[in-house]
Coordinates of C-alpha atoms and ligand atoms in Angstrom, one line a residue:
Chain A
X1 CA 100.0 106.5 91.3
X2 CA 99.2 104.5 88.4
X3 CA 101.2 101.6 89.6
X4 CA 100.6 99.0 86.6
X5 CA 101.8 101.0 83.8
X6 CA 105.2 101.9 85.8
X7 CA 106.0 98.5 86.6
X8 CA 105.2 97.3 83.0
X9 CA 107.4 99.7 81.2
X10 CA 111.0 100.0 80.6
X11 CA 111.5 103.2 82.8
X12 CA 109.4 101.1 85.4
X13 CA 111.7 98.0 85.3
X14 CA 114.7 100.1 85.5
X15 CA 113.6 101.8 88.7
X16 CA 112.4 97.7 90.3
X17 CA 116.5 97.1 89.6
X18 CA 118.1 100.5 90.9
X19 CA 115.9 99.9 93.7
X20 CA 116.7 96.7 94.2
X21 CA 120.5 97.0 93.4
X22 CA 120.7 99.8 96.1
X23 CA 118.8 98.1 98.7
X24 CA 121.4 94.8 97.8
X25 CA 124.1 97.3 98.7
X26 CA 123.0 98.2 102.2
X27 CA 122.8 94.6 102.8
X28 CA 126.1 94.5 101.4
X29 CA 127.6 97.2 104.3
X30 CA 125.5 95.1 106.9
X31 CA 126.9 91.6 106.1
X32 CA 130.6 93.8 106.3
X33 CA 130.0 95.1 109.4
X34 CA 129.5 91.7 111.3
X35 CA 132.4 89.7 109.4
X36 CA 134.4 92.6 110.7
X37 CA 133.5 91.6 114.1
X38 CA 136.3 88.4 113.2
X39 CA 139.0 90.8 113.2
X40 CA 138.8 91.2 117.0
X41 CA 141.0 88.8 119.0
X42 CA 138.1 87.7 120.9
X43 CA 138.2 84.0 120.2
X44 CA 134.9 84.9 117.8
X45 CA 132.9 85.6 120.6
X46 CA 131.7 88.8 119.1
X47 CA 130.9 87.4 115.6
X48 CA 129.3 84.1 117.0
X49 CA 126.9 86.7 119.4
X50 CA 126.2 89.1 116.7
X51 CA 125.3 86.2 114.2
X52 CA 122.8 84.5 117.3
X53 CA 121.3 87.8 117.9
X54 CA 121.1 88.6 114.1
X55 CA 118.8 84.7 114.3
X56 CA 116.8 86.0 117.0
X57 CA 116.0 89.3 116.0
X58 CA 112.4 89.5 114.2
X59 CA 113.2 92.5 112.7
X60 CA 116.2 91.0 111.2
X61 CA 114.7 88.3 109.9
X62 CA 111.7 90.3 108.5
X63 CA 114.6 91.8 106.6
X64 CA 115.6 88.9 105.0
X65 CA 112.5 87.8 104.0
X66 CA 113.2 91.4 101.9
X67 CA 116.8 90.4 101.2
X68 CA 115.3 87.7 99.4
X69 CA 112.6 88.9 97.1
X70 CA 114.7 91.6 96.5
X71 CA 117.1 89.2 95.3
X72 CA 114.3 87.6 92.9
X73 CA 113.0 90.9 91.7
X74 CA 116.4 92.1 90.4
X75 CA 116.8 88.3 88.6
X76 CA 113.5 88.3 87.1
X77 CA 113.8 92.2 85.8
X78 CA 117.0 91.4 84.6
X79 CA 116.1 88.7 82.4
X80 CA 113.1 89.9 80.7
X81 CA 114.7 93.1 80.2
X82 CA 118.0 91.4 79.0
X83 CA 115.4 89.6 76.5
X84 CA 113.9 92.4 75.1
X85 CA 117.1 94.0 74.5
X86 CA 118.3 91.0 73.0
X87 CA 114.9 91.3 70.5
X88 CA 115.3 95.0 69.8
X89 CA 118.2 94.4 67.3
X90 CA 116.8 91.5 65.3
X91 CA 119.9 92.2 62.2
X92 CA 123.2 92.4 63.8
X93 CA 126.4 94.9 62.6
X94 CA 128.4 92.9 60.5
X95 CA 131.2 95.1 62.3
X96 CA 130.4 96.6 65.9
X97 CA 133.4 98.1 67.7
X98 CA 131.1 99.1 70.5
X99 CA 134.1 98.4 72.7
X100 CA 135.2 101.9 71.7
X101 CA 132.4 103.8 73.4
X102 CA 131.5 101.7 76.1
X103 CA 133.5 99.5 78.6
X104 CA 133.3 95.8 78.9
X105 CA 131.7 95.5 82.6
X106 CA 128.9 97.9 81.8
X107 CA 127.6 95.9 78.8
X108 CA 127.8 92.5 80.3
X109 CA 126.3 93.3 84.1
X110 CA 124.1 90.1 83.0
X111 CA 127.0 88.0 82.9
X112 CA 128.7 88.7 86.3
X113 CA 125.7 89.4 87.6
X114 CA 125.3 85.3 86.9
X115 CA 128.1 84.7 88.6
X116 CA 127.6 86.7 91.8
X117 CA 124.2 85.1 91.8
X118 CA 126.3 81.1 91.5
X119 CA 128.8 82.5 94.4
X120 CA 125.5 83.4 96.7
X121 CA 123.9 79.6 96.0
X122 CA 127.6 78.6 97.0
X123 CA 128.1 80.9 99.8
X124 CA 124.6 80.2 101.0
X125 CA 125.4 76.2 101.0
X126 CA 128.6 76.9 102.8
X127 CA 126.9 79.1 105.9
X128 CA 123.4 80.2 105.9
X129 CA 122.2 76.6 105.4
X130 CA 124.0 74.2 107.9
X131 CA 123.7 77.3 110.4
X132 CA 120.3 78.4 109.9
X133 CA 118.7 75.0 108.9
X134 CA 120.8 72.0 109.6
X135 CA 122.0 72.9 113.3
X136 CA 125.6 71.4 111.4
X137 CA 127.0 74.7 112.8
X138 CA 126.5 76.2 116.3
X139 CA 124.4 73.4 117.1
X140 CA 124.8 71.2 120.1
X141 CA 128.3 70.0 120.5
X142 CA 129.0 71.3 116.6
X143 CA 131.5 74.1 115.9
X144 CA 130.2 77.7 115.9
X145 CA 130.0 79.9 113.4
X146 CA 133.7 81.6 113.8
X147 CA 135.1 78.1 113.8
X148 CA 133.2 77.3 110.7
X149 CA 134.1 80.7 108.8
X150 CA 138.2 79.7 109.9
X151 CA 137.8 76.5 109.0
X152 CA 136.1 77.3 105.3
X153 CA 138.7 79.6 104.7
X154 CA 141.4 77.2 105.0
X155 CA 140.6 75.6 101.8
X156 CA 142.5 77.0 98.8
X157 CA 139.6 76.7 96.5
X158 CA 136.9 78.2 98.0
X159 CA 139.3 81.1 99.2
X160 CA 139.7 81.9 95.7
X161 CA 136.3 81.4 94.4
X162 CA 135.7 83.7 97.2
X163 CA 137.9 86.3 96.3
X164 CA 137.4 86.3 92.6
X165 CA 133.7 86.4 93.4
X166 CA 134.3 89.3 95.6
X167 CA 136.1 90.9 92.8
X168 CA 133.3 90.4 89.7
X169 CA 131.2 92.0 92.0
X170 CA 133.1 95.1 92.8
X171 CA 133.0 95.3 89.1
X172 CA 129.5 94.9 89.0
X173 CA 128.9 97.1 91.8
X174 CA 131.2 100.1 90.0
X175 CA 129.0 100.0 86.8
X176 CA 125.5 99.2 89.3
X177 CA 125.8 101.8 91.8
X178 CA 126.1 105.2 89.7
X179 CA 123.8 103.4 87.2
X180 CA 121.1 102.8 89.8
X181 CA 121.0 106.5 90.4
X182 CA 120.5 107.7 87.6
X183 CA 117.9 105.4 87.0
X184 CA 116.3 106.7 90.0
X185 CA 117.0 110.2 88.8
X186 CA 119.3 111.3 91.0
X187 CA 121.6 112.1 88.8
X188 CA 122.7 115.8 87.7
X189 CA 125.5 117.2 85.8
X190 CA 126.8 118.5 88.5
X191 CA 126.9 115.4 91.0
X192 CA 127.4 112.9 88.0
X193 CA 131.2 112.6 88.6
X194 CA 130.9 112.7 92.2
X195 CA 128.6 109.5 92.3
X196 CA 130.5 108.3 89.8
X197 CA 133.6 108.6 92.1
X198 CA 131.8 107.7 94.8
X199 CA 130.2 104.1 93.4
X200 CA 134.2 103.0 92.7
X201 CA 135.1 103.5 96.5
X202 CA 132.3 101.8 97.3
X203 CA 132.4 99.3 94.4
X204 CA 136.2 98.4 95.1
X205 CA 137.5 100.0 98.4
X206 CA 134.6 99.3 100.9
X207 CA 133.0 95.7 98.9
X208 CA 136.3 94.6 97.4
X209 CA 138.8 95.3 99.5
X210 CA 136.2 94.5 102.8
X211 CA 135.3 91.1 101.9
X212 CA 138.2 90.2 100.3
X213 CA 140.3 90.8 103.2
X214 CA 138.5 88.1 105.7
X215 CA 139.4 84.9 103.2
X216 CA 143.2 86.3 102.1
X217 CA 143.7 87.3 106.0
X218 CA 142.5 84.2 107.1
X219 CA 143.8 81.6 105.0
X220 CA 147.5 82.9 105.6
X221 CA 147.0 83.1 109.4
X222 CA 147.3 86.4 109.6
X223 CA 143.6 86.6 111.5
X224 CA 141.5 84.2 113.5
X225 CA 144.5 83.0 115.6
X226 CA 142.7 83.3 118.0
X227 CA 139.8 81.3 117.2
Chain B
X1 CA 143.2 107.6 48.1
X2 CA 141.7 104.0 46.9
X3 CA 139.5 102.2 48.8
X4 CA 137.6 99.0 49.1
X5 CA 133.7 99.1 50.2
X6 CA 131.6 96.8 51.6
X7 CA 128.4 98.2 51.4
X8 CA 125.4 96.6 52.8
X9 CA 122.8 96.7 49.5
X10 CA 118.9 95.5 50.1
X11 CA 116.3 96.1 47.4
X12 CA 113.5 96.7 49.8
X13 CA 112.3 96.3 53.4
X14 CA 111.5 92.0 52.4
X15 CA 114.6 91.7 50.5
X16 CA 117.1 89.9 52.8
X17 CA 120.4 92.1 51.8
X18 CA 124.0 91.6 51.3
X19 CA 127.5 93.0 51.5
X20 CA 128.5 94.3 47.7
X21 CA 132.1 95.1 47.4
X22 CA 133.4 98.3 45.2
X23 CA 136.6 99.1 44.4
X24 CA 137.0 103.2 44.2
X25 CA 140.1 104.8 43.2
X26 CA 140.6 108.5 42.6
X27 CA 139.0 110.0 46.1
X28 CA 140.3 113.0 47.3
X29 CA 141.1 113.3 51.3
X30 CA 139.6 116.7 51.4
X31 CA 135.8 115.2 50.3
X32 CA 133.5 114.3 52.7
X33 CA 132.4 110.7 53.2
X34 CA 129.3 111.1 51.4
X35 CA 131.0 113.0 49.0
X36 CA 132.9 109.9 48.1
X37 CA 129.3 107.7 47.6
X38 CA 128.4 110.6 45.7
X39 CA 131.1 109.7 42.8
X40 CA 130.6 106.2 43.3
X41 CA 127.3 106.5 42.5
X42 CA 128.1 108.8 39.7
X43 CA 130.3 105.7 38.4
X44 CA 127.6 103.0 39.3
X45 CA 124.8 105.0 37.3
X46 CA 127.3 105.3 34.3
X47 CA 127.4 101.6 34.0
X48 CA 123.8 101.3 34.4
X49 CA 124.2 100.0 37.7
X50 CA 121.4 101.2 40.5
X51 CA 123.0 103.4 42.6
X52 CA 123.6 103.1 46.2
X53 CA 120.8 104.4 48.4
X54 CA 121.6 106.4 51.2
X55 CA 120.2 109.5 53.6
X56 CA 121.3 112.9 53.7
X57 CA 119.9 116.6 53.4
X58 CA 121.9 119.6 54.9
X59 CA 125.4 118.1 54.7
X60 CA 126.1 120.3 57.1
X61 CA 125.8 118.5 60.5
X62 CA 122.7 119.9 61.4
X63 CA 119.5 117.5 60.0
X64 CA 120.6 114.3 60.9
X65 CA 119.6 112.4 58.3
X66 CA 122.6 111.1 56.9
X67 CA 123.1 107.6 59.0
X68 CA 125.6 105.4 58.8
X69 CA 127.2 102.6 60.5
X70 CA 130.9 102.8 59.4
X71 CA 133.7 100.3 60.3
X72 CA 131.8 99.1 64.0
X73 CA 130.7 102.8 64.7
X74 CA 127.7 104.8 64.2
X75 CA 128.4 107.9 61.7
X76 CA 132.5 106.6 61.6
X77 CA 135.3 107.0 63.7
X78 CA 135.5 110.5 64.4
X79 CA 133.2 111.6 67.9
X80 CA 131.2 114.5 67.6
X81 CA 130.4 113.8 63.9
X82 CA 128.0 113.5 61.8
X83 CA 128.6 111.3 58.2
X84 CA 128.4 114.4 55.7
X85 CA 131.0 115.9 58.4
X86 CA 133.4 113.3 58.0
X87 CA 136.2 113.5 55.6
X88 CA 138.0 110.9 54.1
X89 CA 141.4 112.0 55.6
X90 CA 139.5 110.3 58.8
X91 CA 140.8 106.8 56.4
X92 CA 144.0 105.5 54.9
X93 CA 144.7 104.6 51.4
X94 CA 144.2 101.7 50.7
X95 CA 142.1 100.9 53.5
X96 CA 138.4 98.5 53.7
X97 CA 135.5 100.2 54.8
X98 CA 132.4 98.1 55.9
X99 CA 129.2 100.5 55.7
X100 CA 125.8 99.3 57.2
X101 CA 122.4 100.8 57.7
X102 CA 121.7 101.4 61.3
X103 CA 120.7 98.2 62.7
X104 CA 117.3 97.9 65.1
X105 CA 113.9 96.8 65.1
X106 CA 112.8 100.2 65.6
X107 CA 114.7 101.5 62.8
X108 CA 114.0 98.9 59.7
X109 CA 115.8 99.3 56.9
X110 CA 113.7 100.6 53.5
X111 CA 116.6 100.3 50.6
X112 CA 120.9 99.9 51.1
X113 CA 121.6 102.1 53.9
X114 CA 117.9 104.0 54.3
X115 CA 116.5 103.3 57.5
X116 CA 113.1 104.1 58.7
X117 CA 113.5 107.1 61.4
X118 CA 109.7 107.6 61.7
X119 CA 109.5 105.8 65.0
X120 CA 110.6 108.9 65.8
X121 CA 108.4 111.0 64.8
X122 CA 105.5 108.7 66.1
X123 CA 107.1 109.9 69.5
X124 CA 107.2 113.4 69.0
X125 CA 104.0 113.5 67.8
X126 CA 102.7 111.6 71.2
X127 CA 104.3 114.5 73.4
X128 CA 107.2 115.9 72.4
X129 CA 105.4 119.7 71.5
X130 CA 104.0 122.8 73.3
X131 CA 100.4 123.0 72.5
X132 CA 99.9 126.1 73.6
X133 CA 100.2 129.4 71.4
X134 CA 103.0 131.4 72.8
X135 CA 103.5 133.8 70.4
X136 CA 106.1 135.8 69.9
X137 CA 109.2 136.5 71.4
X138 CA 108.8 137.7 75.0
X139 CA 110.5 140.7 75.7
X140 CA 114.0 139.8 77.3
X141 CA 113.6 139.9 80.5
X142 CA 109.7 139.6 81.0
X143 CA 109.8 135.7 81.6
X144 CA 112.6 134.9 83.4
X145 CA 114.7 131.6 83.0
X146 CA 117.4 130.7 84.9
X147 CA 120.8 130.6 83.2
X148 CA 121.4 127.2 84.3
X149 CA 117.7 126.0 82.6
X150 CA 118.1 127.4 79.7
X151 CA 121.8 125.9 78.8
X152 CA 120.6 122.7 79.9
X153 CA 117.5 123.0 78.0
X154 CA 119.9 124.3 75.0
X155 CA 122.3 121.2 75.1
X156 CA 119.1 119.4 75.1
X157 CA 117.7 120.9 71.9
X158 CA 120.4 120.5 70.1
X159 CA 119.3 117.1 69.3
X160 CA 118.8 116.5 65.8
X161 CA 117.1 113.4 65.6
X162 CA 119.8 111.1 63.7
X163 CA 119.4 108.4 65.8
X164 CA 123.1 107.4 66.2
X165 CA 122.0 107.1 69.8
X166 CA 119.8 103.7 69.2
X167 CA 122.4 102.9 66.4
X168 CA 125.1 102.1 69.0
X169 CA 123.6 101.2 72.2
X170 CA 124.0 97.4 72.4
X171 CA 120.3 97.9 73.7
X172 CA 118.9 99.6 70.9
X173 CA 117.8 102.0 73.4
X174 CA 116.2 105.2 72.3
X175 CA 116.2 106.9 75.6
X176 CA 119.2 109.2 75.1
X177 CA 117.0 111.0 72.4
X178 CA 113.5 110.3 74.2
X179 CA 115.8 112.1 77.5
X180 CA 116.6 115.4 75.0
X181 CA 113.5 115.9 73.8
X182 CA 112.0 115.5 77.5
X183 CA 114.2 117.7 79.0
X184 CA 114.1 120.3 76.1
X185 CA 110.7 121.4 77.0
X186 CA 110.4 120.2 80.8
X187 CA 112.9 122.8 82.1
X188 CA 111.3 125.5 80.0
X189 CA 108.1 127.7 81.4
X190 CA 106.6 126.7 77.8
X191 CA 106.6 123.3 78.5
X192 CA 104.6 123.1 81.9
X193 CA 101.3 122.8 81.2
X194 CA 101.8 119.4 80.0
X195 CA 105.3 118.5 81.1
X196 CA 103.5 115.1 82.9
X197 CA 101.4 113.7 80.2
X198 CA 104.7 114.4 77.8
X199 CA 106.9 112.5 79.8
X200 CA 104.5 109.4 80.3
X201 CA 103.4 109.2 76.7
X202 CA 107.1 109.9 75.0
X203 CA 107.5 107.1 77.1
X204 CA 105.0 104.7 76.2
X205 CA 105.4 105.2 72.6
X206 CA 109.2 104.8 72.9
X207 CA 108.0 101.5 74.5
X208 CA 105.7 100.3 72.1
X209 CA 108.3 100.8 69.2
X210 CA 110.6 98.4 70.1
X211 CA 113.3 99.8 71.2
X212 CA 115.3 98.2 74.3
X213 CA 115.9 99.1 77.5
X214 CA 119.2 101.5 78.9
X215 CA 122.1 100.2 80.3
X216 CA 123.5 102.8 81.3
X217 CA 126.7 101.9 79.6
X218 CA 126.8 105.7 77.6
X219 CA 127.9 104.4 74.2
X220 CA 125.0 106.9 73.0
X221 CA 126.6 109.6 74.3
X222 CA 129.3 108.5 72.8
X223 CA 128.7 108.5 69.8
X224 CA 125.9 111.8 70.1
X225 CA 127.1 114.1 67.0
X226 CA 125.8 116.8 69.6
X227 CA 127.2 115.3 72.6
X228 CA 123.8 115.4 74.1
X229 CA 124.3 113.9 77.8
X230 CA 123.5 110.9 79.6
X231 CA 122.8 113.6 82.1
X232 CA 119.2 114.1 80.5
X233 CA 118.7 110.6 81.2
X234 CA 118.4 111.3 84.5
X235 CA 116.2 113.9 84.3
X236 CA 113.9 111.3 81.9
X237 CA 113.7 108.9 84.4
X238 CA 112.9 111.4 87.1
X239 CA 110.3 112.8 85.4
X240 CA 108.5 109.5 84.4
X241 CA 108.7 108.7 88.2
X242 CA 107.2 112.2 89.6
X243 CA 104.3 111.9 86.4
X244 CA 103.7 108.8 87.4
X245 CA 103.5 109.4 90.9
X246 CA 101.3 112.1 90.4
X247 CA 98.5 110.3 87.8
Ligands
LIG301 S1 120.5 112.3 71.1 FE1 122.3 112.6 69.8 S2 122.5 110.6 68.8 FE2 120.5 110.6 69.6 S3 119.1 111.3 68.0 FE3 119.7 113.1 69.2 S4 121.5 113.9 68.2 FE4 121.3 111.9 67.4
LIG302 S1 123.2 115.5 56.0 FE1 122.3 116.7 57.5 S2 123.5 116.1 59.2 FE2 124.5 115.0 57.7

């Protein structure tokens, strides 16, 4: 395979951010499937074990080492190929009604995409760091991680960054996810709609709805009484 | 019907350009859009005024060179058409029109609304032909094709080269076209032989004109006089990948 000259053209860079976008997604299902683990009226003891094995499992944390250059790969494409876009139209239409052919999310991914990326950095500060790196949670005589996710979402604020967050990327994700197929090429006529269909489950039923769930439920006591 | 033009006038490629305002009374709903530039220009030429430049051949919808951007969208407001197509019911009396050459860096504008398309041609000529002699036609059923193949192939073909495609995307993008002419020939027997090297040099010289990249957000399709498919954009991108897998 003549790996240079894919990466370095525009077919190439598309295929580094379906790939990417996609592998994001699976990430996406995994992070789900342990905040579900909240739901249960276990007093967290489910979540707070899955998120110390998740810690001590190499080959979760291998993963993440993935999670984040794959992070960094879809930034960086993004940008230089949101550059060159921006260069291949050096005379703009006086009058461009593109809004008439195309909708609003799909022509402005870089946009939310930004955003999504300022709720991770904002997420990250809120969980990943003080558990992962400052012992502040599920250290020693500290709260532990279910406590901390309870006590997070009693705060109006973040609850809503959260939740609009949640909801810029299931737009995101409804444009991403059909358009990383067919980047990939794995796309026909005939399964076109399908995807299509199929990306706006996963875009707003499975991501939006999911994660939106844990703050709304949460911050009206309707979960984690128990915790 | 009167109307009120803003045409986009520019002496030569250098020439920085400007909107020029006409006033034209007397147009007939049943005349085609060009038509109506046809009589301004008539009227422009009798006070020794240079006319407007603009491109067209067939008028009939099926060369593709008539381009305009009219009122925000690439050959007007009616889908599936091309400018000599359009009529002028498509507009109310009375009404402003704003015409514009297509706008992108692979497309520079020569003179008013005459673009250069030969970017185009540049990437036909890297790949998008059958060097092989086939002769000619087979007999009908000595070289099978599968039904499906050759309809997709067909809706392929039927590309005629306008370049609304790149017109409209917000990426300047010229893959929808790159796509048709890829797909034409790589689900067709003709086009085996070198079905890899076309795909990675369409490619390349799509590249090096300076068109941008797809986003996928189909306003190409759009806007496709021939309603050519994002579809084939798919099968562009999987044949780069397989080509390239395969050097
Ligand atoms: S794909 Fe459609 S819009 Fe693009 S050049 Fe061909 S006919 Fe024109
Ligand atoms: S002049 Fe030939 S398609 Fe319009």
């Amino acid at each position: 395979m003549n790996l240079e000259q894919f990466i370095n053209s525009s077919l190439g860079r598309k295929t580094v951010m379906a790939a990417t976008g996609l592998f994001l997604c699976v990430f996406l299902v995994e992070h789900l499937y342990g905040n579900l683990l909240l739901f249960f009226n276990d007093g967290g003891v489910a979540f707070v074990q899955y998120s110390h094995d998740a810690v001590h499992s190499i080959i979760i944390r291998s993963i993440e080492v993935f999670l984040f250059v794959a992070i960094l790969l879809h930034i960086v494409q993004a940008t230089y190929l949101t550059r060159q876009n921006n260069n291949a139209r050096p005379v703009k239409y006086a009058v461009y009604k593109v809004g008439e052919t195309s909708n609003w999310f799909s022509r402005n991914m870089g946009i939310t995409g930004s955003l999504i990326f300022f709720f991770i950095v904002v997420h990250l500060w809120q969980f990943f760091l003080p558990y992962r790196i400052t012992g502040e949670i599920g250290g020693e005589g500290q709260m532990n991680v279910a406590q901390a996710v309870k006590l997070a979402f009693q705060n109006g604020w973040y609850v809503s960054l959260y939740v609009v967050s949640v909801a810029i990327l299931s737009f995101h994700l409804n444009h991403g996810f059909q358009s990383a197929f067919r980047s990939l090429g794995l796309n026909s006529r005939k399964h076109a709609q399908l995807l299509s269909l199929a990306g706006s489950f996963f875009a707003f039923i499975i991501v939006g709805v999911g994660f939106a769930s844990f703050p709304i439920l949460f911050y009206f006591g309707i979960a984690g009484s128990t915790i | 019907m009167n109307l009120t033009l803003k045409v986009w006038r520019q002496k030569n490629e250098k020439d920085k350009g400007a909107f020029v305002t006409y006033q034209v009374d007397g147009i007939s709903h049943e005349m085609s859009f060009l038509e109506m530039f046809d009589v301004l220009n008539e009227r422009l030429i009798q006070k020794n005024e240079e006319p407007i430049a603009f491109d067209h051949d067939c008028r009939e919808g099926i060369c593709g060179m008539c381009s305009m951007f009219i009122n925000g969208r690439a050959h007007g407001p009616w889908t599936r058409t091309t400018v000599c197509q359009l009529h002028m019911r498509a507009f109310k009396d009375g009404e402003t029109i704003v015409i514009e050459p297509w706008r992108a860096k692979g497309f520079p504008v020569l003179k008013d609304l005459m673009v250069d398309r030969s970017a185009f041609d540049r990437i036909i000529a890297a790949g998008g032909f059958v060097s092989v002699n086939t002769g000619n036609p087979q007999d009908a059923n000595c070289l099978p094709v599968p039904k499906h193949d050759a309809d997709e192939s067909f809706s392929a073909a039927s590309c005629i080269g306008c370049g609304a495609c790149v017109a409209s995307c917000k990426n300047s993008s010229a893959m929808l076209f790159v796509a048709a002419k890829v797909s034409q020939l790589a689900l067709l027997p003709q086009g085996q032989v070198e079905r890899k090297q076309r795909a990675l040099s369409m490619v390349a010289q799509m590249d090096a004109e300076g068109f941008g990249n797809c986003t996928n957000t189909g306003s190409c399709e759009a806007e496709c006089p021939k309603g050519v498919s994002l579809t084939h954009i798919a099968r562009l991108n999987r044949e780069y990948l397989m080509a390239n897998i395969a050097e």
